[in-house]
Tab-separated table of C-alpha atoms in Angstrom:
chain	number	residue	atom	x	y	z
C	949	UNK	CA	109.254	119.148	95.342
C	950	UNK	CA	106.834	117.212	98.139
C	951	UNK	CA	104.598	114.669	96.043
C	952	UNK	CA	101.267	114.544	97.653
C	953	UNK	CA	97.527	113.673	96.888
C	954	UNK	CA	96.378	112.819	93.425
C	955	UNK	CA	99.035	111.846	90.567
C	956	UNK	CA	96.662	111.276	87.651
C	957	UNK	CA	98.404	109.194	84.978
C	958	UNK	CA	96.751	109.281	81.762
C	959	UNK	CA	97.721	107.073	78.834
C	960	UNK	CA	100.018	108.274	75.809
C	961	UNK	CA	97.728	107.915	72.549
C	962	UNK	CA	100.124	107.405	69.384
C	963	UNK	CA	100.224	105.750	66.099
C	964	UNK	CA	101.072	102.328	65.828
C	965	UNK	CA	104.532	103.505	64.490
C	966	UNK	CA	104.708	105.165	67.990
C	967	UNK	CA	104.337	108.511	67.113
C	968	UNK	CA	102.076	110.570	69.908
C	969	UNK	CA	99.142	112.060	69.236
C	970	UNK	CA	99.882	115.252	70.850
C	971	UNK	CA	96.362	116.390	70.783
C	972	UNK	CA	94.707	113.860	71.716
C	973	UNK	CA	97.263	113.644	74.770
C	974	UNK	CA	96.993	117.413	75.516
C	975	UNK	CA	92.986	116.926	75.510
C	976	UNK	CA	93.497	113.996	78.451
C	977	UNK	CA	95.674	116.115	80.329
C	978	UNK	CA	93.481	119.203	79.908
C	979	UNK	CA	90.937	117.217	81.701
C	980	UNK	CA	93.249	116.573	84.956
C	981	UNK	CA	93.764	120.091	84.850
C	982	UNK	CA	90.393	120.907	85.246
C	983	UNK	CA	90.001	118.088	88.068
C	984	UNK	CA	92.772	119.561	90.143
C	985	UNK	CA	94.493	116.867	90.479
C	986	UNK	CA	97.970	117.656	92.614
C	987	UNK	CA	99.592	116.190	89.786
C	988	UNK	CA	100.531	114.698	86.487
C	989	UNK	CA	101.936	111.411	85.810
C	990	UNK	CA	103.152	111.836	82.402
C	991	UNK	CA	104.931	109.016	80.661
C	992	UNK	CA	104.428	106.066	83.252
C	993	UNK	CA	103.870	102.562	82.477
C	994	UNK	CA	99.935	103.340	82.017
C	995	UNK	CA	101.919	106.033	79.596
C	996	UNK	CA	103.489	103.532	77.771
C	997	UNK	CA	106.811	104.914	78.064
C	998	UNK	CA	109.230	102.184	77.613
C	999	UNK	CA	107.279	101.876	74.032
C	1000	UNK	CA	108.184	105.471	73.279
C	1001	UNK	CA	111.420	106.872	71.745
C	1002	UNK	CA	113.283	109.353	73.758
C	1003	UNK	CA	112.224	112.335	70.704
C	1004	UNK	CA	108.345	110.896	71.137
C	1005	UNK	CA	108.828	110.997	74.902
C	1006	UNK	CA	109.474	114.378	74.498
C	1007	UNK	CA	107.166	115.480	72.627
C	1008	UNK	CA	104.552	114.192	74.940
C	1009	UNK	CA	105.905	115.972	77.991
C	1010	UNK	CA	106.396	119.474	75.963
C	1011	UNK	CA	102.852	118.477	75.073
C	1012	UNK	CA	101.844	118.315	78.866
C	1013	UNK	CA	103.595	121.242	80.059
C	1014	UNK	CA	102.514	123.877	77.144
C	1015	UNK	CA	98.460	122.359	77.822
C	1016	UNK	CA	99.748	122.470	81.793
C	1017	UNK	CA	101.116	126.088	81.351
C	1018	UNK	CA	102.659	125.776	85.146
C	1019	UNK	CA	98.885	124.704	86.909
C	1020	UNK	CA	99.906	121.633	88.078
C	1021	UNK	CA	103.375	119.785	88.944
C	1022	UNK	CA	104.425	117.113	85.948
C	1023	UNK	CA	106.435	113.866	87.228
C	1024	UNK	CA	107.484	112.576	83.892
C	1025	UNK	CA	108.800	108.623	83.748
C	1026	UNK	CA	112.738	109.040	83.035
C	1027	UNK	CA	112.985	104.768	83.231
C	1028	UNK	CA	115.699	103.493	80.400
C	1029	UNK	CA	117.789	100.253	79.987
C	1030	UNK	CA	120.913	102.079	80.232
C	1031	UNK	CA	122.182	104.474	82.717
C	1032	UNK	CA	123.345	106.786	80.107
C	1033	UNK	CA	120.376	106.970	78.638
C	1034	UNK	CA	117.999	107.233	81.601
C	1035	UNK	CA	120.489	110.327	82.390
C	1036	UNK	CA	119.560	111.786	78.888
C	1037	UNK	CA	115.685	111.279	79.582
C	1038	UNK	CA	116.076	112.757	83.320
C	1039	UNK	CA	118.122	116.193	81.248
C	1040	UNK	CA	115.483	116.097	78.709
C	1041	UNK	CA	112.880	116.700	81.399
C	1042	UNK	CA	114.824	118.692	83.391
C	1043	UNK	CA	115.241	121.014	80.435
C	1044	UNK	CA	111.782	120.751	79.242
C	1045	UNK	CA	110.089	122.157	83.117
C	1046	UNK	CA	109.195	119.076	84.760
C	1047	UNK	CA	108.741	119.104	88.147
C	1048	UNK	CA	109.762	115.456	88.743
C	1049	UNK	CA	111.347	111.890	87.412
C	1050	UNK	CA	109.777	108.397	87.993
C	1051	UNK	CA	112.515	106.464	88.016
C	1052	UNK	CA	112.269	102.610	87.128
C	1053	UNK	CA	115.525	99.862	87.090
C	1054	UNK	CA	114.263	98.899	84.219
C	1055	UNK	CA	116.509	95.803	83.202
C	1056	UNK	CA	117.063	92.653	80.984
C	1057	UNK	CA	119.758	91.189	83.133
C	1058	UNK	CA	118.335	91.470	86.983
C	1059	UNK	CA	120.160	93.887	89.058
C	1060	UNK	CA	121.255	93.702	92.314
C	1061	UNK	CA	120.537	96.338	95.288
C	1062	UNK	CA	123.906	97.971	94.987
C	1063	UNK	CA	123.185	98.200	90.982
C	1064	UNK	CA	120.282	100.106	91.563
C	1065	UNK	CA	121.775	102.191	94.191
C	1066	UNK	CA	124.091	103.279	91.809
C	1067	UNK	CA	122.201	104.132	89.033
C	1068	UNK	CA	119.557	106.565	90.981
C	1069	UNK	CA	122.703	108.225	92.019
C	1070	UNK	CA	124.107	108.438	88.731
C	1071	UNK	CA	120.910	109.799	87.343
C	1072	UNK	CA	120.281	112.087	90.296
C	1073	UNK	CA	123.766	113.328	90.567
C	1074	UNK	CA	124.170	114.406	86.912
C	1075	UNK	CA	120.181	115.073	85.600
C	1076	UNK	CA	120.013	117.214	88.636
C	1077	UNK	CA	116.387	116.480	88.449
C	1078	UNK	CA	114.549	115.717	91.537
C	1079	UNK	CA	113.497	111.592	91.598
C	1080	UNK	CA	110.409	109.820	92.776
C	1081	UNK	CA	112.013	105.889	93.092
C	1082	UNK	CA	109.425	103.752	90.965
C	1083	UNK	CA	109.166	100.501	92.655
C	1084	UNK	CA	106.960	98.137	90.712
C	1085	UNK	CA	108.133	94.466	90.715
C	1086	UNK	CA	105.236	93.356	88.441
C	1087	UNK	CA	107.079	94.762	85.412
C	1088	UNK	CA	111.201	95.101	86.185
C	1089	UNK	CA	111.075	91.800	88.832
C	1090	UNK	CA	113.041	93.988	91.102
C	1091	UNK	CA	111.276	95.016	94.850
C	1092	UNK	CA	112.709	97.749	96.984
C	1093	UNK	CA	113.500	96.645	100.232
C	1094	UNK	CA	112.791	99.111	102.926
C	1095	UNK	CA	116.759	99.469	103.781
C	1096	UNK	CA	117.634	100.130	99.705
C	1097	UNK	CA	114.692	102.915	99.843
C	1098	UNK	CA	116.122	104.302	102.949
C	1099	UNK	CA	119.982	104.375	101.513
C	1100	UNK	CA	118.365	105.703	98.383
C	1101	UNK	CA	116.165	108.448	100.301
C	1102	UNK	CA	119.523	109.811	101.826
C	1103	UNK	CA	120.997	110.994	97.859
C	1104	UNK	CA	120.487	114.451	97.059
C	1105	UNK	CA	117.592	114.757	94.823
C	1106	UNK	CA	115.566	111.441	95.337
C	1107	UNK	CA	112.709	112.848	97.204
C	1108	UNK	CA	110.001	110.071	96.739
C	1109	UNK	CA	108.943	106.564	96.366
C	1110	UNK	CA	106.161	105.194	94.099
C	1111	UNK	CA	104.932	101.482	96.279
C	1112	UNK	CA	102.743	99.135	95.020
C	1113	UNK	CA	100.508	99.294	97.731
C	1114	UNK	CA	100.541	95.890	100.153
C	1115	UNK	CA	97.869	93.286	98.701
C	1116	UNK	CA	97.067	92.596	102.651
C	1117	UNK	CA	97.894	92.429	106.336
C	1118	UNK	CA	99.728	95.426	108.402
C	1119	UNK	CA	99.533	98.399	106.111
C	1120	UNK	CA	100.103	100.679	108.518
C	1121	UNK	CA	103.274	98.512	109.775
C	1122	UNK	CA	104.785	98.479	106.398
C	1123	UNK	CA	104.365	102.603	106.067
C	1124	UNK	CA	105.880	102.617	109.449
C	1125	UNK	CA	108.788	100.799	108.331
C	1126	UNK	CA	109.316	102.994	105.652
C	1127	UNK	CA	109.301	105.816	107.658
C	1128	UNK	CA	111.869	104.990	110.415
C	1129	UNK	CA	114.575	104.071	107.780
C	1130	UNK	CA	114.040	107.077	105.469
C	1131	UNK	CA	114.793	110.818	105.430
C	1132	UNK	CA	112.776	113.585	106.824
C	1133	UNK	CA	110.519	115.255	103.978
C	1134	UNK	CA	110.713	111.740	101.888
C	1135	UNK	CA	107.608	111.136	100.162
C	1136	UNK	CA	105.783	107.783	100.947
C	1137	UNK	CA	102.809	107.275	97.907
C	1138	UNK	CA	101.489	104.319	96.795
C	1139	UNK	CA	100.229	102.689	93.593
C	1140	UNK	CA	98.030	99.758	92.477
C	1141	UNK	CA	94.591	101.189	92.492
C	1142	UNK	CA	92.065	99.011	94.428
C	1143	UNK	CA	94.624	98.763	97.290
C	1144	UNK	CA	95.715	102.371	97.396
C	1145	UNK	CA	92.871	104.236	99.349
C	1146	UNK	CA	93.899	101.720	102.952
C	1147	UNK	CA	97.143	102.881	102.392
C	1148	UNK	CA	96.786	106.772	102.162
C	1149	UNK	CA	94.122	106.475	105.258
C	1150	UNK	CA	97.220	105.055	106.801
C	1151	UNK	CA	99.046	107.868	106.227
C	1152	UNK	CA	100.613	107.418	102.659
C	1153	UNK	CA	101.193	110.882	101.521
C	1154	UNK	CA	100.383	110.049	97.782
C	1155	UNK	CA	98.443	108.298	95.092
C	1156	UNK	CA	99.730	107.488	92.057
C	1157	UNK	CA	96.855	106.461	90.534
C	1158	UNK	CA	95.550	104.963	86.847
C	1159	UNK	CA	92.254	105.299	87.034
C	1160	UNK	CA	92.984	109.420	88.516
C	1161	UNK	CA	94.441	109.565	84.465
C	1162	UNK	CA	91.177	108.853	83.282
C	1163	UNK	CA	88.751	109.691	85.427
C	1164	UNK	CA	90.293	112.401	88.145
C	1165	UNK	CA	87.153	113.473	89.583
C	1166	UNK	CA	85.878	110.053	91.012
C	1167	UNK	CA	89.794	109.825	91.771
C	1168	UNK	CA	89.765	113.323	93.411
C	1169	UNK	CA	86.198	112.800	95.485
C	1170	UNK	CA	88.671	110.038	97.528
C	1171	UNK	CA	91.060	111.912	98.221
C	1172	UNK	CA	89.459	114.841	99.494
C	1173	UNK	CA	87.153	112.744	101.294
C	1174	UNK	CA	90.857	110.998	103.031
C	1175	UNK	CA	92.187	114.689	103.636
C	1176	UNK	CA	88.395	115.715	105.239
C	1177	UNK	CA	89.070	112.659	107.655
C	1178	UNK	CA	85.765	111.165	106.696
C	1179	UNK	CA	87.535	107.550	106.458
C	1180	UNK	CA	83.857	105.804	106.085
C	1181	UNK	CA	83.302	107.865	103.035
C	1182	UNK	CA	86.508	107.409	101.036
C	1183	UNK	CA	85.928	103.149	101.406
C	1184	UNK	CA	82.253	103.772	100.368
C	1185	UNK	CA	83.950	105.275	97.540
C	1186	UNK	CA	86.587	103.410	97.013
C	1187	UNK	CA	84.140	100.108	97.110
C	1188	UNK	CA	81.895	101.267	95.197
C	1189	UNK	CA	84.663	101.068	92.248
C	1190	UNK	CA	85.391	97.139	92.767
C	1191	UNK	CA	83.500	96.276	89.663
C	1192	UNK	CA	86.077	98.399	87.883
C	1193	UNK	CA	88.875	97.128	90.059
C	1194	UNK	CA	87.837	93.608	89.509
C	1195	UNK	CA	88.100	94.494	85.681
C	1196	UNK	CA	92.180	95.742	86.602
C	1197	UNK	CA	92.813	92.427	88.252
C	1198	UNK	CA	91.504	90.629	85.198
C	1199	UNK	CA	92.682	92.308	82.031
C	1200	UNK	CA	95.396	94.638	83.463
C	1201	UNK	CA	94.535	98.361	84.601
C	1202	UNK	CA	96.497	99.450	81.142
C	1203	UNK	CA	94.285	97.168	78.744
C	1204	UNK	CA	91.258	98.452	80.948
C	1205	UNK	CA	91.983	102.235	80.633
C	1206	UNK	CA	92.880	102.157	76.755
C	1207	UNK	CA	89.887	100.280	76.287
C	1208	UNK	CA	87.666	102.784	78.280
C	1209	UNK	CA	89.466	105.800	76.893
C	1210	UNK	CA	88.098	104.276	73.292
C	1211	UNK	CA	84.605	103.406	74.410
C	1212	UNK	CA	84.371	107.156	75.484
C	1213	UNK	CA	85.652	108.727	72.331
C	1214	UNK	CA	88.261	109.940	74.736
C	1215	UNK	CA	90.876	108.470	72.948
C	1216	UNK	CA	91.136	106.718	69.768
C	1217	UNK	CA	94.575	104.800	70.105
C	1218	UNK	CA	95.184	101.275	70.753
C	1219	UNK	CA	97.830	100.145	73.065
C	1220	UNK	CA	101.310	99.451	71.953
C	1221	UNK	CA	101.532	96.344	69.907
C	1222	UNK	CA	102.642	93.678	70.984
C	1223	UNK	CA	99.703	94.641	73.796
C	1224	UNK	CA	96.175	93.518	72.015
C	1225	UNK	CA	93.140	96.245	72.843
C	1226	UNK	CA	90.212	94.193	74.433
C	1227	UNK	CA	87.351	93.230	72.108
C	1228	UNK	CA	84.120	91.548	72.318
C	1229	UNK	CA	83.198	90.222	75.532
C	1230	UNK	CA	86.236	91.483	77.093
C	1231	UNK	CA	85.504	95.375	75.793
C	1232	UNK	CA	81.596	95.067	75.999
C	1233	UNK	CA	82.195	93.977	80.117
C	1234	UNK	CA	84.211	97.503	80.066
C	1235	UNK	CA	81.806	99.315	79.158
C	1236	UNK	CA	78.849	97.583	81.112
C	1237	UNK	CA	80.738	98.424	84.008
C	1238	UNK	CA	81.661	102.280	83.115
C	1239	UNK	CA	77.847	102.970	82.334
C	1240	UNK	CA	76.660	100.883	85.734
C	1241	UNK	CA	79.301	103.267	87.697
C	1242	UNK	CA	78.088	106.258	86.003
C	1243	UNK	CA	82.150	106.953	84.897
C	1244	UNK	CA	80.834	107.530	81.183
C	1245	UNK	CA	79.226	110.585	82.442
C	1246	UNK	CA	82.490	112.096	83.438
C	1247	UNK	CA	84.009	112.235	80.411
Protein backbone atom coordinates (compact mmCIF):
# COMPACT_ATOMS: atom_id res chain seq x y z
CA UNK A 1 0.00 0.00 0.00
CA UNK A 2 1.33 3.78 -1.15
CA UNK A 3 -0.49 6.35 1.29
CA UNK A 4 -1.24 9.40 -0.67
CA UNK A 5 -3.63 12.50 -0.71
CA UNK A 6 -6.44 12.85 1.74
CA UNK A 7 -6.55 10.58 5.07
CA UNK A 8 -9.79 11.85 6.60
CA UNK A 9 -9.87 10.98 10.31
CA UNK A 10 -13.16 11.22 11.78
CA UNK A 11 -13.83 10.94 15.51
CA UNK A 12 -15.11 7.61 17.29
CA UNK A 13 -18.63 8.59 18.91
CA UNK A 14 -19.29 6.16 22.03
CA UNK A 15 -20.93 6.09 25.32
CA UNK A 16 -19.30 7.40 28.17
CA UNK A 17 -18.69 3.71 29.25
CA UNK A 18 -16.73 3.63 25.91
CA UNK A 19 -18.87 1.67 23.98
CA UNK A 20 -19.00 2.97 20.05
CA UNK A 21 -21.77 4.10 18.53
CA UNK A 22 -21.43 2.13 15.47
CA UNK A 23 -23.97 4.08 13.62
CA UNK A 24 -23.29 7.09 14.31
CA UNK A 25 -19.54 6.20 13.31
CA UNK A 26 -20.63 4.40 10.08
CA UNK A 27 -22.78 7.69 9.20
CA UNK A 28 -19.25 9.91 9.56
CA UNK A 29 -17.46 7.57 7.53
CA UNK A 30 -20.24 7.27 4.94
CA UNK A 31 -19.68 10.88 4.42
CA UNK A 32 -15.76 10.48 3.52
CA UNK A 33 -16.90 7.99 1.25
CA UNK A 34 -18.90 10.15 -0.61
CA UNK A 35 -16.03 12.94 -0.53
CA UNK A 36 -13.50 10.60 -2.05
CA UNK A 37 -11.21 11.00 0.17
CA UNK A 38 -7.96 8.55 -0.67
CA UNK A 39 -8.46 7.37 2.66
CA UNK A 40 -9.69 6.57 6.11
CA UNK A 41 -8.07 7.26 9.29
CA UNK A 42 -9.96 5.09 11.54
CA UNK A 43 -9.06 4.91 15.18
CA UNK A 44 -6.37 7.80 15.47
CA UNK A 45 -5.89 10.06 18.27
CA UNK A 46 -8.82 12.42 16.80
CA UNK A 47 -10.43 8.62 17.05
CA UNK A 48 -9.84 8.39 20.46
CA UNK A 49 -8.23 5.16 20.32
CA UNK A 50 -6.08 4.82 23.28
CA UNK A 51 -9.65 5.42 25.18
CA UNK A 52 -11.05 2.39 23.39
CA UNK A 53 -10.80 -1.32 24.37
CA UNK A 54 -9.23 -3.59 21.91
CA UNK A 55 -13.19 -5.46 21.42
CA UNK A 56 -14.59 -1.57 20.97
CA UNK A 57 -11.66 -0.88 18.65
CA UNK A 58 -12.88 -3.48 16.71
CA UNK A 59 -15.99 -2.95 16.41
CA UNK A 60 -15.37 0.45 15.05
CA UNK A 61 -13.09 -0.72 12.26
CA UNK A 62 -15.61 -3.75 11.23
CA UNK A 63 -17.93 -0.76 11.41
CA UNK A 64 -15.75 1.21 8.80
CA UNK A 65 -15.01 -1.49 6.51
CA UNK A 66 -18.74 -3.09 6.17
CA UNK A 67 -20.04 1.05 5.57
CA UNK A 68 -16.50 1.19 3.35
CA UNK A 69 -17.42 -2.11 1.50
CA UNK A 70 -13.69 -1.97 -0.22
CA UNK A 71 -14.23 2.02 -1.75
CA UNK A 72 -11.61 3.41 -0.01
CA UNK A 73 -8.24 2.16 1.82
CA UNK A 74 -8.73 2.06 5.94
CA UNK A 75 -5.38 2.85 8.04
CA UNK A 76 -6.65 1.84 11.39
CA UNK A 77 -4.45 3.15 14.69
CA UNK A 78 -2.82 -0.27 16.06
CA UNK A 79 -0.88 2.13 19.03
CA UNK A 80 -0.82 0.01 22.57
CA UNK A 81 1.37 0.24 25.76
CA UNK A 82 2.66 -3.12 25.27
CA UNK A 83 4.24 -4.75 22.39
CA UNK A 84 2.17 -7.76 22.77
CA UNK A 85 -0.69 -6.07 22.66
CA UNK A 86 -0.07 -3.57 19.86
CA UNK A 87 0.75 -7.04 17.94
CA UNK A 88 -2.85 -8.23 18.85
CA UNK A 89 -4.43 -4.82 17.57
CA UNK A 90 -2.10 -4.89 14.27
CA UNK A 91 -3.72 -9.06 13.79
CA UNK A 92 -7.03 -7.77 14.66
CA UNK A 93 -6.87 -5.38 11.72
CA UNK A 94 -5.09 -7.43 9.64
CA UNK A 95 -7.85 -9.99 10.01
CA UNK A 96 -10.62 -7.59 9.89
CA UNK A 97 -9.39 -6.00 5.91
CA UNK A 98 -7.55 -3.03 6.77
CA UNK A 99 -5.41 -1.71 4.45
CA UNK A 100 -2.98 -0.14 6.97
CA UNK A 101 -1.62 0.38 10.83
CA UNK A 102 -0.77 3.80 12.44
CA UNK A 103 1.60 2.89 14.64
CA UNK A 104 2.32 5.09 17.85
CA UNK A 105 5.26 4.26 20.82
CA UNK A 106 2.85 4.93 22.94
CA UNK A 107 4.64 4.78 26.47
CA UNK A 108 4.60 5.57 30.28
CA UNK A 109 8.27 5.04 30.78
CA UNK A 110 10.08 7.08 27.69
CA UNK A 111 11.69 4.89 25.22
CA UNK A 112 14.72 5.14 23.61
CA UNK A 113 15.40 4.99 19.64
CA UNK A 114 16.52 1.41 19.71
CA UNK A 115 13.15 0.64 21.87
CA UNK A 116 11.13 1.86 19.26
CA UNK A 117 13.07 0.28 16.57
CA UNK A 118 12.30 -2.80 18.03
CA UNK A 119 8.89 -2.71 18.62
CA UNK A 120 7.79 -1.58 14.84
CA UNK A 121 9.73 -4.62 13.97
CA UNK A 122 8.12 -6.77 16.35
CA UNK A 123 4.73 -5.58 15.29
CA UNK A 124 5.58 -5.59 11.59
CA UNK A 125 7.33 -8.86 11.62
CA UNK A 126 4.55 -10.88 13.30
CA UNK A 127 1.02 -8.67 12.44
CA UNK A 128 2.26 -8.91 8.94
CA UNK A 129 0.29 -5.81 8.47
CA UNK A 130 1.71 -3.07 6.48
CA UNK A 131 2.74 0.18 9.03
CA UNK A 132 2.46 3.89 8.59
CA UNK A 133 5.15 5.10 11.66
CA UNK A 134 2.95 7.68 13.73
CA UNK A 135 5.26 10.30 14.88
CA UNK A 136 3.50 12.78 17.11
CA UNK A 137 5.61 14.07 20.06
CA UNK A 138 2.73 16.23 21.40
CA UNK A 139 1.10 13.12 22.90
CA UNK A 140 3.93 10.05 23.44
CA UNK A 141 7.02 12.88 24.05
CA UNK A 142 8.94 10.78 21.66
CA UNK A 143 10.19 12.60 18.01
CA UNK A 144 11.48 10.54 15.15
CA UNK A 145 14.69 11.55 14.11
CA UNK A 146 15.24 11.42 10.43
CA UNK A 147 18.03 8.48 10.85
CA UNK A 148 15.38 6.23 13.25
CA UNK A 149 12.68 6.84 10.29
CA UNK A 150 15.19 5.86 7.77
CA UNK A 151 16.40 2.49 9.82
CA UNK A 152 12.70 2.00 10.38
CA UNK A 153 11.72 2.59 6.54
CA UNK A 154 14.24 -0.28 5.63
CA UNK A 155 11.82 -3.26 7.77
CA UNK A 156 9.61 -5.15 5.68
CA UNK A 157 6.21 -3.82 6.00
CA UNK A 158 6.67 -0.19 7.40
CA UNK A 159 5.79 1.68 4.33
CA UNK A 160 4.95 5.21 5.76
CA UNK A 161 5.43 7.97 8.15
CA UNK A 162 2.71 10.20 9.71
CA UNK A 163 4.99 13.96 10.57
CA UNK A 164 3.72 16.62 12.36
CA UNK A 165 4.29 19.01 9.84
CA UNK A 166 7.35 21.71 10.71
CA UNK A 167 5.76 24.82 12.66
CA UNK A 168 8.38 27.00 10.39
CA UNK A 169 11.55 27.56 8.41
CA UNK A 170 12.94 25.02 5.54
CA UNK A 171 10.04 22.73 4.84
CA UNK A 172 11.20 21.67 1.87
CA UNK A 173 14.79 20.94 3.57
CA UNK A 174 13.28 18.83 6.21
CA UNK A 175 11.20 16.61 3.38
CA UNK A 176 14.49 16.46 1.68
CA UNK A 177 16.10 15.02 4.57
CA UNK A 178 13.65 12.54 4.88
CA UNK A 179 13.97 11.47 1.61
CA UNK A 180 17.76 10.84 1.22
CA UNK A 181 17.82 8.58 4.38
CA UNK A 182 14.70 6.52 3.56
CA UNK A 183 13.66 3.73 1.17
CA UNK A 184 12.40 4.02 -2.29
CA UNK A 185 8.40 3.89 -2.35
CA UNK A 186 8.39 5.21 1.52
CA UNK A 187 5.58 7.39 2.09
CA UNK A 188 6.37 10.97 3.41
CA UNK A 189 2.66 12.61 4.79
CA UNK A 190 2.24 15.02 7.18
CA UNK A 191 -0.14 15.99 9.98
CA UNK A 192 -1.09 19.05 12.09
CA UNK A 193 -3.64 20.79 10.01
CA UNK A 194 -2.89 24.54 9.55
CA UNK A 195 0.74 23.61 8.69
CA UNK A 196 0.05 20.69 6.40
CA UNK A 197 -0.94 22.30 2.96
CA UNK A 198 3.20 24.07 2.77
CA UNK A 199 4.25 20.79 3.30
CA UNK A 200 2.37 18.69 0.58
CA UNK A 201 3.14 21.77 -2.00
CA UNK A 202 6.60 20.74 -1.02
CA UNK A 203 6.16 17.54 -2.09
CA UNK A 204 4.71 15.58 0.99
CA UNK A 205 2.90 12.76 -0.56
CA UNK A 206 0.08 12.76 2.16
CA UNK A 207 -2.29 14.46 4.51
CA UNK A 208 -3.39 13.08 7.41
CA UNK A 209 -5.76 15.40 8.23
CA UNK A 210 -8.57 16.17 11.23
CA UNK A 211 -10.49 18.51 9.86
CA UNK A 212 -10.60 15.96 6.23
CA UNK A 213 -12.70 13.59 9.15
CA UNK A 214 -15.17 16.11 9.41
CA UNK A 215 -15.39 18.07 6.70
CA UNK A 216 -13.60 16.11 3.53
CA UNK A 217 -14.82 18.26 0.89
CA UNK A 218 -13.22 21.66 2.01
CA UNK A 219 -10.31 19.07 2.89
CA UNK A 220 -10.51 17.51 -0.64
CA UNK A 221 -10.91 21.11 -2.68
CA UNK A 222 -6.94 21.49 -1.27
CA UNK A 223 -5.78 18.79 -2.30
CA UNK A 224 -6.94 18.63 -5.68
CA UNK A 225 -6.19 22.13 -6.05
CA UNK A 226 -2.11 20.90 -4.78
CA UNK A 227 -2.33 17.89 -7.37
CA UNK A 228 -3.81 20.61 -10.28
CA UNK A 229 -0.50 22.62 -9.45
CA UNK A 230 -2.54 25.70 -8.80
CA UNK A 231 -0.28 26.44 -5.54
CA UNK A 232 -2.01 30.12 -5.20
CA UNK A 233 -5.31 28.42 -4.89
CA UNK A 234 -4.69 25.70 -2.31
CA UNK A 235 -3.11 28.76 0.29
CA UNK A 236 -6.24 30.84 -0.62
CA UNK A 237 -7.85 27.85 0.64
CA UNK A 238 -5.96 26.82 3.11
CA UNK A 239 -6.04 30.63 4.63
CA UNK A 240 -9.16 31.07 4.34
CA UNK A 241 -9.57 28.24 7.20
CA UNK A 242 -7.25 30.17 9.88
CA UNK A 243 -10.24 31.19 11.88
CA UNK A 244 -10.82 27.47 12.31
CA UNK A 245 -7.14 26.76 12.68
CA UNK A 246 -6.78 29.46 15.20
CA UNK A 247 -9.69 27.61 17.09
CA UNK A 248 -7.14 24.08 16.88
CA UNK A 249 -4.31 26.05 18.36
CA UNK A 250 -6.55 27.20 21.18
CA UNK A 251 -8.77 24.39 22.37
CA UNK A 252 -7.07 21.40 20.64
CA UNK A 253 -8.20 20.18 17.02
CA UNK A 254 -9.94 17.04 19.05
CA UNK A 255 -12.06 19.35 21.52
CA UNK A 256 -12.76 21.51 18.27
CA UNK A 257 -14.02 18.64 16.02
CA UNK A 258 -16.23 16.87 18.82
CA UNK A 259 -17.59 20.09 19.53
CA UNK A 260 -18.44 20.86 15.80
CA UNK A 261 -19.54 17.32 15.11
CA UNK A 262 -22.32 18.19 18.06
CA UNK A 263 -23.23 21.65 16.89
CA UNK A 264 -24.05 19.93 13.48
CA UNK A 265 -26.16 17.11 14.77
CA UNK A 266 -23.39 15.14 13.18
CA UNK A 267 -22.57 13.52 16.16
CA UNK A 268 -24.00 13.42 19.51
CA UNK A 269 -21.01 12.07 21.70
CA UNK A 270 -18.82 13.89 23.97
CA UNK A 271 -15.19 13.25 24.11
CA UNK A 272 -13.68 10.72 26.38
CA UNK A 273 -13.81 11.79 29.95
CA UNK A 274 -11.36 12.85 31.49
CA UNK A 275 -11.44 15.32 28.12
CA UNK A 276 -14.34 18.10 28.96
CA UNK A 277 -16.58 19.02 25.57
CA UNK A 278 -16.36 22.90 25.11
CA UNK A 279 -19.32 24.93 26.40
CA UNK A 280 -20.40 28.41 26.46
CA UNK A 281 -18.14 30.83 25.07
CA UNK A 282 -15.74 28.27 24.12
CA UNK A 283 -18.60 26.13 21.96
CA UNK A 284 -20.62 29.31 20.85
CA UNK A 285 -16.91 30.72 19.18
CA UNK A 286 -17.14 27.10 17.34
CA UNK A 287 -19.89 27.57 15.90
CA UNK A 288 -19.56 31.39 14.97
CA UNK A 289 -16.71 30.33 13.11
CA UNK A 290 -18.31 27.09 11.24
CA UNK A 291 -21.36 29.32 10.08
CA UNK A 292 -18.82 32.44 9.02
CA UNK A 293 -16.80 29.63 6.90
CA UNK A 294 -19.88 28.27 5.49
CA UNK A 295 -18.56 24.49 6.95
CA UNK A 296 -22.20 24.04 8.50
CA UNK A 297 -23.43 23.81 5.04
CA UNK A 298 -21.40 20.76 4.34
CA UNK A 299 -22.72 18.65 6.64
Amino acid sequence: MRLNGLSAFPITPATPAGKVDVAGFRALVARLCAAEVDSVGALGSTGSYPYLTRGERRRALDAALEEIDGRTPVLVGVGALRTDEAVALAQDARAAGAAAGLLAPVSYTPLTDDEVYEHFAVVARESGLPLCIYDNPGVTHFRFGADLVGRLSRVPGVVAVKSPSPAEGDVGGRLAELRSVTSAGFSIGYSGDWNAVEALIAGGEAWYSVVGGLFPRTAMAIVRAIREGDVAEARRLNARLEPLWSLFREFSSLRVIYASASLLGLASAEPPRPILPLAGAARAKVAEVLTGLGLDTEA
